[in-house]
């Protein structure tokens, strides 16, 4: 929790004055005041500045910068600068350089470029974190510690290979266990010595973008890689904590970022922070889901919006401007879903190199008379007004959607049945239906406490890890409603099929047996036909992608396929199990079906929308000390109207009382304090 | 010939019980009986199991497996296990690892992964084949020996480079000869020392998928590579034969598989076997053509269908299920075209690794109550019924289509005139037209005896190898009808243009001179206009891709171009030559033209359909001891009707007499014993 | 100037008799006479022939060839043969082999394959040029020296890395300067030692086709690479000049070829020559623009058309034949735009290797009775007729379009705002509008004398190099009209943004401030609405790609955006500046807008079409000693008619007087000598 640090939401962002001169810095400080900026993330990429050679450290510039900021009312989110190693280090200690999947040893360049298993990188990144902690442990400016930056990537060097073998020994103990877990008798892969195991790369088991001929080793390497990078984070984390036990430490995550299992990472973070870079064509429901994932990482704890662009990005194919009001709208969307800060990348645009066409609070023109700056300053003004009203408030949801990184890896490394299966898109499909109805949803992990929810949805729960089936059964038996879909219950945590009939460990609870799985060509569809009207569900819907051919083993058949040789086989089933229900959807339906299905399920559980609003008007809720705050966000460009019904509210941004029929401007935001 | 081994078609497939426990094996045996399974291919990928280190061999598990199978009525197709080297071998002897076209040394992983010129691989693959032969030479279970598996791929390591130079010295004798054959003065490629020659790769002459800047070396490397892998096969073959002279030895081929010149390979195989994996969108005529190619490899000798999936594949983009009846239909299609076995990959699905979503006779559920198993068992029952009726029967064709691997390589390595020219598609275009009319066709090589045929078709005979033009002239002079197409007669066996006017060595026989070759953009077309009605040929047809601009030098001009600046130039010619006719088609026509052209030609030679059937109903014939068997196969999903005319027949699968108008179910098969 | 060498345009092309025997050569000579061929480019790829080992040179074959040609009336363009190193050199001195962007050391193969910083390559290429000069310095056959061939490509080996560091030291003097110029504090790139700098490759800063994470180093490497290859050229050039001071030396360029800054190269060439290979779908205006670029390299001096295909290419995807008349038409198009030679690749087709399907004057059939040969001979006849009439004539233009290689590199290395921005296409858009009106245009560099022009157009002048803004201001102040477009004035020569407001150094002259730059998705558009009719400009037009959001700071607003949140903001402005006008176009318009805009501007300056002709009929002018020659070229397949008005002319190709309404055949050419 960082809310004890400032009595309002932090407002600011990445700041790299080392690219400019002192006069520019003075001008920046002037403008920060105009915009209500009170936090700056600094030192993100300054390792080479801080440590010009192996033995020399030079923090004087940083001392001055921190003092200067603090003396001007700007607090500091202090990065440890280890997100790009210095060029001298690459020259002197090539072990810091990564080896790519084609076996190429990289050379100095780019960023986020260090091998996570490099002894040199580990030694010097830990050391500089320690030195920074020692130097600034008592500085009142420092609010948050920011370890490295946007961790990611992979390395396949010999140090990684050696580390992988150690990791495997710890996991499996014996080669017999490993050979069994990987089904190593397949294609003659039996290992007799740990040294025979090499990382899976394009030179061994991989090809193309995401294909493996041997999923067991690939899955374990994904785990090892996530863990190894986490180790690097933890070295720095522990170094800082050893000096400042009560420091608040984070690293900036990236939403649905495949390489790192953030649920595992979150255990080692004091607060979650993340960088939100939707494209102009990203569905707003997807951004909302990403925020909810970040909130879910620490079981609902508020998070930091560490980065967003005030205007445009530079690395998309087409970097359109955020339309007027959109930066503000998306900032409050983050808050609505749990953010307790609004921060930008970055405060002033670079004059040179890769990100000079990325938006910034202070543009190249250098003054405050820009649309972008005015919009930033307006939000700054509002945040002063809001004060700590919503700070530390929480989001209560009765629906949880299960998301699991290892399942993601496994589903998409699978060779067959279809390349078109995208796990995150499947999760989003169900999230978006709830989003459209303004039903609050948590994104949860297999380790979450399911009993907090009335409904748990687990799209494509392909991998059922130890204990999860039992947890789900307990949840349903106690009265919960569970929904899962095709290609679920197939494998265990090692990607070994659970024999005896799909959906494996979920079969009993679901009361079905899936005999076959048909993959449809992209232009092919089948139909879902309801046997009887079921809430809003009735008539026919389209489905495709995969079609499970299943038999009921006790489950009620609610809908059937209407076409192909499996016409008449069940496609939607519901099984009474204990006090609850377990639903199975055997194919990938159109959105209309998901809307009607989830409305039926939610209605039956008495889960209602926060508000009924026109399409494109999102409502999200945060609560604190018994007080509810409804964030109403109009994602449409035109004004919309909705009805508060019996509710009485005050819009905190305009300090206006509202009731009955309420107008909201195009791209407008209202924060309704309910009375 | 393997027909003396069992009094019926072998029925079974790949079986990998080493991935399971003994209890599962016992259950497998029970189910094999239910399905009429009598052959299992084993030991395909067990090298690492068989040889845990350089000096130790361990075949006890194999002893037990073979005995267990044999004692339960299942014979053995014994693989030599060399399709994937053990991991220890890669660690200890890296020369077994391939180097790819980008110069990357591979690491252990995948399968079919050994350098064909690796001394280590050659030594140990030969040795294990010998050991297996010695151990099982007297075992009555062994019906067929299966060397390695699905040979293929390329390597460009230093051992290959050295081997290539030896191969070149043997071929050319002197560098002068080589420089001349490769036109090495082009782009300053003159070689003065054999050591200067490096394999053609992406680091020297190649780029992209199939492009070369120096076709001579690339063509020779394709030959060297095919020969080098064949050497590996032959080492194992000879080792087995040295112990068991009367053994039946094969390796499983892959139809139109570009890297290996199977006509050359077939000389060293006792029986052809192959793995048939059409996609659901592969034309059935293409599958038929592939079977006919396999039958043609040994001049019509029946072959083994070594692998097919009973239900679905796992490595396609979209792995749809085979619809009910399709596995049976395609199994009999193989038999109809010359297969004397029906075998599957595989008997029981893997629980882990790459192929776990590939179909199997025994699915993950593990019992016999599945659609797939029932269909397999039904075919098993029918095969008992059929007994040896069709075994060893042959296919008689009056039409041969020439196919040549070296021509394939050369056509598609050509830089210009168009990237859209696909040799196999061209061959298929003519095959398909005959297929649609139920006219039996052989796929033949340049070494085949043409005199067996009335009509020989050679689409895109770009490369005319020594003696081939003379053979074709002899064929035509003796009364044969020969048809070839655009871009033919261009080069000799070294891809050197035959100077003096296209189509080079074929010019005299064809009575034409091709002055220029125009390449059309994909959206461009020309028209073929018949000068006079010619059988079914009349009016206009579309053509495209390439348009030869040709002049008659005695040939009769039957059709002309209708568009562009070469409007009025000949596009179809016929030249009387001796007692026969040589036809030339100067462009790539639509299917309607090919249908009408081949009908005209066949009609004129009295070559008639086996039966007249509706579209989608295929008829193929096998004959034995004067008895004809017509295989009628309905590839449509709905029932069709055809007329037997004067024929009287008995459907062997239903033991029903048929005459007159006959109904055949959707995806149905009838094997008509003609009376 | 080469016009003193022959009293007519040279006519001939590349000739490689070393691929054939002597009898063929004799036959070639016979046919050369038939076609009026009087020049042959020889020895292009014969290094391996000339120098069979390190110490031996063998020019006897070349002696004989040159004599034989000369004795038969064919002069020589003598290449130095260094475009492909001998295989023995690659074996003995691997430093001649390049290293690619993925770090792969190449092996012998292809052509244009030598590392430009290889000591071995530099030593031996210089030496052979010297030896050739010494041997043939007095031979009367030699008209032109042709250094190497089609220079290009990149290398990233250690020799290049070392050379790059030397180049950087010379440019920047100190690392401080370099760090500042590259904004090296970005992403921690601060360099403390020159040895820390590595070439930018896919292993350091690059990825994909044209992407960099650090533009400063990438831009400098492009310069270094262009300079380094130029050094290789200059070594040979100087060697020849040291022996034959009055020799005419060239190397064949390739039009808009990105890797080499030809404006810099041109300073070291006695005459420009280039290879023109438009596809059949290349706009004829693009070919014209490329010719004008080549003419512009040496400020309007005539150039050599060194290569074109007489019929078809071999390396395009679809190598269509040039239609009848097209070779002639395009040959004269080259002349119309400044060529003083017409030359082909090549005289006789290769029988083998990569280019055997590339067209040639003498086809594989080997005789003169081909369409292609007849067309070549017809042009040969016409050239005799033309004599020296147009030789050394010049092209006078009142409009100049600025083109800059470094701007090209910088624009397309930019990360953001859009990947869709193609600099050459932008330049062509404005060129094509003038082309459609038959308005003569020069392609000029930033070093050109602008005062020669009434109108200077600089599309996307992203990079403003030192002194250029001042030059443009001087031009406008003196009465010139300047037009530039969106994304201009952004950076200095190091790709560092000019701070204080776009368009930076151009802001004062243009009288505007660009606040933001919006990037549109490909399917999105905005509208340009004229405030008042302005010449032909009126009403609405489409625009897209990028939209600058700008404010007038004194400029007259002529048109506004009609859509989106910047509706009503200026999109076209005109600023009076001194005696002239500076126009700014803030978005990428449709062609209709460019047509109307440039017509308005040209009309206002009294710049009128050479002739009014139907669409597809091009008119270009060359002048000599006060005599104008109009080249009228009908690019349509059908006949067209145009009106000469008051003009009286003689068509030199038919020696016919023309006036009033004139017919020109489809693909016809007329060279009008005006009276």
PDB file of N, CA and C in Angstrom, chain B residues 66-92:
ATOM      1  N   UNK B  66       7.842 -58.493 -28.973  1.00  0.00           N
ATOM      2  CA  UNK B  66       7.624 -59.282 -30.187  1.00  0.00           C
ATOM      3  C   UNK B  66       6.931 -60.596 -29.840  1.00  0.00           C
ATOM      4  N   UNK B  67       7.425 -61.223 -28.790  1.00  0.00           N
ATOM      5  CA  UNK B  67       6.797 -62.477 -28.367  1.00  0.00           C
ATOM      6  C   UNK B  67       5.336 -62.258 -27.990  1.00  0.00           C
ATOM      7  N   UNK B  68       5.136 -61.241 -27.225  1.00  0.00           N
ATOM      8  CA  UNK B  68       3.784 -60.965 -26.745  1.00  0.00           C
ATOM      9  C   UNK B  68       2.837 -60.717 -27.914  1.00  0.00           C
ATOM     10  N   UNK B  69       3.286 -59.941 -28.867  1.00  0.00           N
ATOM     11  CA  UNK B  69       2.450 -59.677 -30.038  1.00  0.00           C
ATOM     12  C   UNK B  69       2.176 -60.971 -30.797  1.00  0.00           C
ATOM     13  N   UNK B  70       3.266 -61.703 -31.062  1.00  0.00           N
ATOM     14  CA  UNK B  70       3.133 -62.912 -31.880  1.00  0.00           C
ATOM     15  C   UNK B  70       2.219 -63.936 -31.214  1.00  0.00           C
ATOM     16  N   UNK B  71       2.387 -64.026 -29.901  1.00  0.00           N
ATOM     17  CA  UNK B  71       1.540 -64.960 -29.168  1.00  0.00           C
ATOM     18  C   UNK B  71       0.081 -64.543 -29.176  1.00  0.00           C
ATOM     19  N   UNK B  72      -0.167 -63.326 -29.528  1.00  0.00           N
ATOM     20  CA  UNK B  72      -1.550 -62.844 -29.605  1.00  0.00           C
ATOM     21  C   UNK B  72      -1.993 -62.618 -31.037  1.00  0.00           C
ATOM     22  N   UNK B  73      -1.271 -63.217 -31.967  1.00  0.00           N
ATOM     23  CA  UNK B  73      -1.729 -63.188 -33.352  1.00  0.00           C
ATOM     24  C   UNK B  73      -1.359 -61.941 -34.118  1.00  0.00           C
ATOM     25  N   UNK B  74      -0.458 -61.173 -33.570  1.00  0.00           N
ATOM     26  CA  UNK B  74      -0.053 -59.950 -34.258  1.00  0.00           C
ATOM     27  C   UNK B  74       1.379 -60.112 -34.761  1.00  0.00           C
ATOM     28  N   UNK B  75       1.547 -59.958 -36.072  1.00  0.00           N
ATOM     29  CA  UNK B  75       2.884 -60.033 -36.642  1.00  0.00           C
ATOM     30  C   UNK B  75       3.572 -58.689 -36.553  1.00  0.00           C
ATOM     31  N   UNK B  76       4.826 -58.685 -36.964  1.00  0.00           N
ATOM     32  CA  UNK B  76       5.640 -57.498 -36.709  1.00  0.00           C
ATOM     33  C   UNK B  76       6.264 -56.945 -37.991  1.00  0.00           C
ATOM     34  N   UNK B  77       6.140 -55.644 -38.125  1.00  0.00           N
ATOM     35  CA  UNK B  77       6.941 -54.884 -39.087  1.00  0.00           C
ATOM     36  C   UNK B  77       8.005 -54.217 -38.242  1.00  0.00           C
ATOM     37  N   UNK B  78       9.238 -54.696 -38.341  1.00  0.00           N
ATOM     38  CA  UNK B  78      10.253 -54.299 -37.367  1.00  0.00           C
ATOM     39  C   UNK B  78      11.100 -53.136 -37.887  1.00  0.00           C
ATOM     40  N   UNK B  79      10.948 -52.012 -37.220  1.00  0.00           N
ATOM     41  CA  UNK B  79      11.761 -50.849 -37.578  1.00  0.00           C
ATOM     42  C   UNK B  79      13.128 -50.942 -36.932  1.00  0.00           C
ATOM     43  N   UNK B  80      14.086 -50.247 -37.525  1.00  0.00           N
ATOM     44  CA  UNK B  80      15.459 -50.333 -37.027  1.00  0.00           C
ATOM     45  C   UNK B  80      15.775 -49.240 -36.016  1.00  0.00           C
ATOM     46  N   UNK B  81      14.852 -48.347 -35.786  1.00  0.00           N
ATOM     47  CA  UNK B  81      14.922 -47.362 -34.687  1.00  0.00           C
ATOM     48  C   UNK B  81      15.902 -46.215 -34.933  1.00  0.00           C
ATOM     49  N   UNK B  82      16.361 -46.061 -36.168  1.00  0.00           N
ATOM     50  CA  UNK B  82      17.422 -45.079 -36.413  1.00  0.00           C
ATOM     51  C   UNK B  82      16.909 -43.730 -36.897  1.00  0.00           C
ATOM     52  N   UNK B  83      15.612 -43.480 -36.721  1.00  0.00           N
ATOM     53  CA  UNK B  83      15.043 -42.235 -37.233  1.00  0.00           C
ATOM     54  C   UNK B  83      15.298 -41.052 -36.315  1.00  0.00           C
ATOM     55  N   UNK B  84      15.812 -41.328 -35.123  1.00  0.00           N
ATOM     56  CA  UNK B  84      16.220 -40.234 -34.229  1.00  0.00           C
ATOM     57  C   UNK B  84      17.377 -40.747 -33.392  1.00  0.00           C
ATOM     58  N   UNK B  85      18.503 -40.080 -33.475  1.00  0.00           N
ATOM     59  CA  UNK B  85      19.667 -40.551 -32.702  1.00  0.00           C
ATOM     60  C   UNK B  85      19.462 -40.263 -31.213  1.00  0.00           C
ATOM     61  N   UNK B  86      20.106 -41.080 -30.374  1.00  0.00           N
ATOM     62  CA  UNK B  86      19.997 -40.841 -28.925  1.00  0.00           C
ATOM     63  C   UNK B  86      20.664 -39.523 -28.529  1.00  0.00           C
ATOM     64  N   UNK B  87      20.159 -38.942 -27.468  1.00  0.00           N
ATOM     65  CA  UNK B  87      20.729 -37.681 -26.977  1.00  0.00           C
ATOM     66  C   UNK B  87      22.204 -37.848 -26.611  1.00  0.00           C
ATOM     67  N   UNK B  88      22.553 -38.975 -26.044  1.00  0.00           N
ATOM     68  CA  UNK B  88      23.964 -39.162 -25.650  1.00  0.00           C
ATOM     69  C   UNK B  88      24.877 -39.107 -26.872  1.00  0.00           C
ATOM     70  N   UNK B  89      24.367 -39.575 -27.998  1.00  0.00           N
ATOM     71  CA  UNK B  89      25.193 -39.593 -29.200  1.00  0.00           C
ATOM     72  C   UNK B  89      25.465 -38.158 -29.681  1.00  0.00           C
ATOM     73  N   UNK B  90      24.441 -37.315 -29.586  1.00  0.00           N
ATOM     74  CA  UNK B  90      24.613 -35.914 -29.981  1.00  0.00           C
ATOM     75  C   UNK B  90      25.618 -35.202 -29.084  1.00  0.00           C
ATOM     76  N   UNK B  91      25.592 -35.569 -27.813  1.00  0.00           N
ATOM     77  CA  UNK B  91      26.525 -34.947 -26.867  1.00  0.00           C
ATOM     78  C   UNK B  91      27.955 -35.419 -27.121  1.00  0.00           C
ATOM     79  N   UNK B  92      28.079 -36.706 -27.344  1.00  0.00           N
ATOM     80  CA  UNK B  92      29.423 -37.292 -27.467  1.00  0.00           C
ATOM     81  C   UNK B  92      29.999 -37.111 -28.878  1.00  0.00           C
TER      82      UNK B  92
END
